[in-house]
Coordinates of C-alpha atoms and ligand atoms in Angstrom, one line a residue:
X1 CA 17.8 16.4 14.0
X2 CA 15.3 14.7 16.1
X3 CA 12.7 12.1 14.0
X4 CA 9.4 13.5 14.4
X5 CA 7.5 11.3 12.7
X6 CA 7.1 7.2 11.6
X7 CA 5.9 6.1 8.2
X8 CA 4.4 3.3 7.4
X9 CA 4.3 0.7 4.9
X10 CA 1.1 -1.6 4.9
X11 CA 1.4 -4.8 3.5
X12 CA 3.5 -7.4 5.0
X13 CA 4.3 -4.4 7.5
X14 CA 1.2 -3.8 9.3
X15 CA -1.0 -6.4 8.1
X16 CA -1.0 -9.5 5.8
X17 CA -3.2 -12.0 4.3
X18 CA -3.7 -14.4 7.0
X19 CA -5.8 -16.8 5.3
X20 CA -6.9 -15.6 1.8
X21 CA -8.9 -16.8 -0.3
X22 CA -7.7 -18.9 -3.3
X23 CA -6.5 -17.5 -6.7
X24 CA -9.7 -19.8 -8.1
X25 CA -12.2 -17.9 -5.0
X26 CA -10.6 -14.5 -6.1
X27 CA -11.5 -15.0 -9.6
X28 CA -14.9 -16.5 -8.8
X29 CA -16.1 -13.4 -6.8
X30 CA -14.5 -10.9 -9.1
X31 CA -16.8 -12.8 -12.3
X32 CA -19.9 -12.7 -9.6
X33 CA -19.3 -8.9 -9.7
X34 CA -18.3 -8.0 -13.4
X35 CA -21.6 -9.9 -14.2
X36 CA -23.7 -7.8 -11.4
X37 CA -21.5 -4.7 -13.2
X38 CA -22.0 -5.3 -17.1
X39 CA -26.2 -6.3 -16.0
X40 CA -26.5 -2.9 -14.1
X41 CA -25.1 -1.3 -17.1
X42 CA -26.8 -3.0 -20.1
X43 CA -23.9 -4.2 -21.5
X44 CA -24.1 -7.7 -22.9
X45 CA -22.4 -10.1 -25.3
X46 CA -19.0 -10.2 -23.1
X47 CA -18.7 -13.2 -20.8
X48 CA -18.2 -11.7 -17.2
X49 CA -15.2 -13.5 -16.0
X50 CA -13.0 -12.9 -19.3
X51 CA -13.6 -9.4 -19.0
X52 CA -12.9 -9.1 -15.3
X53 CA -9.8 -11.6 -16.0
X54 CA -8.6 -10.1 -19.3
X55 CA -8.7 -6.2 -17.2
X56 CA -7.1 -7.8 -14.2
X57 CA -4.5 -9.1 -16.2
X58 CA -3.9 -6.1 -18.3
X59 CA -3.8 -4.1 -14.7
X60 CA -1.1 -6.7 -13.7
X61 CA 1.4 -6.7 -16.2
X62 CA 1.2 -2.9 -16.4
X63 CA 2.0 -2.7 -12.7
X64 CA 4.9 -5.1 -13.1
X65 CA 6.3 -2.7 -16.2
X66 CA 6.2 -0.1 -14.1
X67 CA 7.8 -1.2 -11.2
X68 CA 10.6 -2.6 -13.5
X69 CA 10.6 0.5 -14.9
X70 CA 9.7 4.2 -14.1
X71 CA 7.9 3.9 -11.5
X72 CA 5.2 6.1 -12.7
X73 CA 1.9 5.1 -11.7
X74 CA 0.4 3.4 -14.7
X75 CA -3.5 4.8 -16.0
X76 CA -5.2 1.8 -14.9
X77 CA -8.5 2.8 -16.2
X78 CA -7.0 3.4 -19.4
X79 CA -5.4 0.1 -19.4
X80 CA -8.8 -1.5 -18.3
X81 CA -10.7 0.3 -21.1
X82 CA -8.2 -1.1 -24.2
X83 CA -8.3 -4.4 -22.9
X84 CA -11.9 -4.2 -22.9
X85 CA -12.4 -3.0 -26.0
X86 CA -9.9 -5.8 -27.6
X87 CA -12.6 -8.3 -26.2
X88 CA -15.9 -6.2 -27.7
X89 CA -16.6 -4.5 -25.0
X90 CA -16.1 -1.0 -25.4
X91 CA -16.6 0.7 -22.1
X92 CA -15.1 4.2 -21.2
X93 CA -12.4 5.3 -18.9
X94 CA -14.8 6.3 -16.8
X95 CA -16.8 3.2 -16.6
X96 CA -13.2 0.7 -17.1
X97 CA -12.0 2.4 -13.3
X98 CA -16.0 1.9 -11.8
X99 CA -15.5 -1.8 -13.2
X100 CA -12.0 -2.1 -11.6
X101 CA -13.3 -0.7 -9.0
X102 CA -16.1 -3.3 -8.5
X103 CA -14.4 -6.1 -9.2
X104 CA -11.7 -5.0 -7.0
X105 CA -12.0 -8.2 -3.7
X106 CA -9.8 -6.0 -0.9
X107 CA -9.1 -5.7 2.9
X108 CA -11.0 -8.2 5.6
X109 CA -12.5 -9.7 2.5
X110 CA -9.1 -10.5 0.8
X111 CA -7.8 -12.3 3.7
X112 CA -6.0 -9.0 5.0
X113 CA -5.6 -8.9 8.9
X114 CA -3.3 -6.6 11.2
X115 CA -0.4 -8.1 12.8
X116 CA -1.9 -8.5 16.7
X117 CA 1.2 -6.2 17.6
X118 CA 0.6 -3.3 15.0
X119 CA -1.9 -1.0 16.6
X120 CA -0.5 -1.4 20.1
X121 CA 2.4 -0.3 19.1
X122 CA 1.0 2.6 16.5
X123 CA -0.8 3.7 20.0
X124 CA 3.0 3.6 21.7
X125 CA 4.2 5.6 18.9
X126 CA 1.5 8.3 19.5
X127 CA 2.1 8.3 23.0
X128 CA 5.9 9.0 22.6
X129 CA 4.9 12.3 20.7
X130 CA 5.9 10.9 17.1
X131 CA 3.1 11.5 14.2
X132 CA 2.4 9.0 11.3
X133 CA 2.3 8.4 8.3
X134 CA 1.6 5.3 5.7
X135 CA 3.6 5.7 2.5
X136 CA 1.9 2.6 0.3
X137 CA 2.0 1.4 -3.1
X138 CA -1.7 0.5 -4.0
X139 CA -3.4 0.4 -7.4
X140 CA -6.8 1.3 -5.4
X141 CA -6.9 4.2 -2.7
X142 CA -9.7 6.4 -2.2
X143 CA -11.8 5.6 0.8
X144 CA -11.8 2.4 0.1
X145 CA -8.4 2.0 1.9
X146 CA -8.8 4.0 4.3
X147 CA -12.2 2.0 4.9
X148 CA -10.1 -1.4 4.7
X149 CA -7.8 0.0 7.2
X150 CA -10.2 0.8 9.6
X151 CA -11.6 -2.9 9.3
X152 CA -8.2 -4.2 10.1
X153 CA -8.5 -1.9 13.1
X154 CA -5.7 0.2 12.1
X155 CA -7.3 3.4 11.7
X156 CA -4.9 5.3 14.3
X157 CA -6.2 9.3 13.2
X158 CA -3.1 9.4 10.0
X159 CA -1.1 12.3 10.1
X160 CA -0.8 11.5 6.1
X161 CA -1.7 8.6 4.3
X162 CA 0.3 8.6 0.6
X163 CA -1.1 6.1 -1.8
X164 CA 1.0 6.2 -4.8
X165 CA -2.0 5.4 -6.9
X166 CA -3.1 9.0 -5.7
X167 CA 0.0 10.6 -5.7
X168 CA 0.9 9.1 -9.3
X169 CA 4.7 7.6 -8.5
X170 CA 5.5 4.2 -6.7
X171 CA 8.1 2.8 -4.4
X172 CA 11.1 3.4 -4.2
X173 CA 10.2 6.8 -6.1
X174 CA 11.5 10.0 -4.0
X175 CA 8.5 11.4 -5.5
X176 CA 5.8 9.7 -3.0
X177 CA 8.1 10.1 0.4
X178 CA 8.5 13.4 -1.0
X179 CA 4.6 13.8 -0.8
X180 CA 4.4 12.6 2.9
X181 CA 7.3 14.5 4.0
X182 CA 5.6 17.6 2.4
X183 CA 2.3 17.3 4.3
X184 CA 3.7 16.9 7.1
X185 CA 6.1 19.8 6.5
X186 CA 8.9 17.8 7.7
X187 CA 12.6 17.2 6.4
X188 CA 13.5 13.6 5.6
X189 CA 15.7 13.4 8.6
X190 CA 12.7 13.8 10.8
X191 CA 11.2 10.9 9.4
X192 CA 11.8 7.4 10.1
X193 CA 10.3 5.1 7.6
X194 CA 9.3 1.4 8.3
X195 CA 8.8 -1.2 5.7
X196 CA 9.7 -5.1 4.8
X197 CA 10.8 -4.5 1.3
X198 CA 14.3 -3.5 1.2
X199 CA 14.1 -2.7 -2.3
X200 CA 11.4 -0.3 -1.9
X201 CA 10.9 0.9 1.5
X202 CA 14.5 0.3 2.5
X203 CA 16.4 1.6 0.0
X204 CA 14.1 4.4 -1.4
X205 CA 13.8 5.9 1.8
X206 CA 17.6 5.9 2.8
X207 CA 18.4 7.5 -1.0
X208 CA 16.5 10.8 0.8
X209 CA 18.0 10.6 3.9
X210 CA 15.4 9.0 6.1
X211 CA 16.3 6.6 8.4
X212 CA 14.6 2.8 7.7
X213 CA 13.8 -0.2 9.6
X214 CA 13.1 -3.3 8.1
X215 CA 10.4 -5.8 8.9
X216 CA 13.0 -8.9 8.1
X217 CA 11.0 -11.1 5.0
X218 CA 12.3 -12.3 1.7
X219 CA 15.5 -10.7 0.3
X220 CA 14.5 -8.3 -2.6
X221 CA 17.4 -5.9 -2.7
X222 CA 21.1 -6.6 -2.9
X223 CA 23.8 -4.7 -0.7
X224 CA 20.5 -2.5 0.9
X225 CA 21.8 -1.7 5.1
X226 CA 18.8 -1.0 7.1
X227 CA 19.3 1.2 10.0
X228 CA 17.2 -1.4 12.1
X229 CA 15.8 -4.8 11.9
X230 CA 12.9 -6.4 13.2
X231 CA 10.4 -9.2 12.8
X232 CA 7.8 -8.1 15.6
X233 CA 6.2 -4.8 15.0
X234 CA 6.5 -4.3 18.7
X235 CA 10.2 -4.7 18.7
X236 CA 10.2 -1.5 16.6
X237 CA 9.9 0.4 19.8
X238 CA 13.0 -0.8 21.1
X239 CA 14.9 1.1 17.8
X240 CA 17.6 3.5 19.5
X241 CA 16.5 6.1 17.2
X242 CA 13.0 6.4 18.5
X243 CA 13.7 5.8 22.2
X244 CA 16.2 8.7 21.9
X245 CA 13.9 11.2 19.6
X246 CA 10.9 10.9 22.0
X247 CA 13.5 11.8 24.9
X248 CA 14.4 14.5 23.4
X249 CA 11.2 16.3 22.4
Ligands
LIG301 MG1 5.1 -4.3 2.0

């Protein structure tokens, strides 16, 4: 069964932070904002930056459960919101995600930049006849990403985009491959997925049957075989498997 299609992972895959800014800046510009937030809402009596820290925090620690764990998405807002309340500020699920959401320092403006080689060779891609896809785990999505990834100049016309924020399960999950193999109506052998975790993108994608290259960084899984290795994203157009599929479409 020819591979029809490449997935994507995005960070540390297609782009990185090249130069971003310090923990100290992060936390600075994330205060600037909760204050702008908690003034435009008329809510007062919580210092800015404890509340934006305290929710960051909570946010945090409930994504590391989770990924330790079932890999179910966790209800950020909802997370946000207790936290809040545990410092005075009682805001409501609704408002907890819009305060997320603005205190939330992402894309160009967290230091994120493509890797020089990644949109050349998305373009390559294209022009073999394979679709793509980006299978990500993210805590925002929304068209916020998909305005971050046009910043980074990788806005390449998505055949899917599956945020696991959106689609509620994270990496390694079958769940959220499941969801991009679905929209694009496609069996797991037809898809080739492309990552740098082995533990996540690796190894979750090979448990379905997908083929997986691996953008060689840091170990994080133990006795994972990727079906290719790379450290250029433009070397991924020398894999076998997708010189041979666009030969025989
Ligand atoms: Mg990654």
């Amino acid at each position: 069964m020819p591979v029809r299609a490449v997935l994507f992972d995005v960070g540390d895959t297609l782009w990185h932070a090249a130069e971003p800014p310090s923990p100290a800046e992060f936390r600075r510009r994330a205060a600037e904002r909760a204050a702008a937030f908690l003034a435009a809402h008329r809510i007062d009596g919580v210092d800015p930056a404890a509340l934006a820290r305290t929710c960051w925090d909570a946010m945090d620690d409930a994504i590391r459960a989770a990924r330790a764990g079932d890999l179910v998405e966790p209800d950020y807002p909802a997370i946000a919101a207790e936290a809040a309340r545990a410092l005075g500020a009682p805001l409501s699920r609704q408002l907890a995600a819009a305060f997320l959401e603005a205190i939330y320092v992402s894309g160009a403006e967290g230091g994120k930049v493509a890797y020089p080689d990644a949109r050349p060779t998305l373009e390559a891609l294209r022009a073999r006849g394979f679709r793509l896809g980006i299978v990500t785990n993210r805590a925002f999505g929304g068209e916020r990403f998909r305005a971050d990834l046009r910043q980074a100049g990788l806005d390449v016309d998505w055949d899917v985009i599956a945020v696991s924020v959106e689609v509620g399960y994270l990496k390694p999950h079958p769940r959220l491959f499941e969801a991009a193999l679905e929209t694009l109506q496609l069996a797991p052998q037809e898809a080739a997925m492309v990552g740098n975790s082995l533990a996540e993108d690796i190894a979750g994608a090979q448990r379905l049957g997908m083929p997986a290259a691996w953008k060689r960084s840091r170990p994080d899984g133990d006795g994972v075989v990727p079906d290719f290795i790379f450290d250029r994203v433009g070397e991924l157009l020398d894999w076998s498997l997708l010189a041979e599929a666009a030969r025989v479409r």
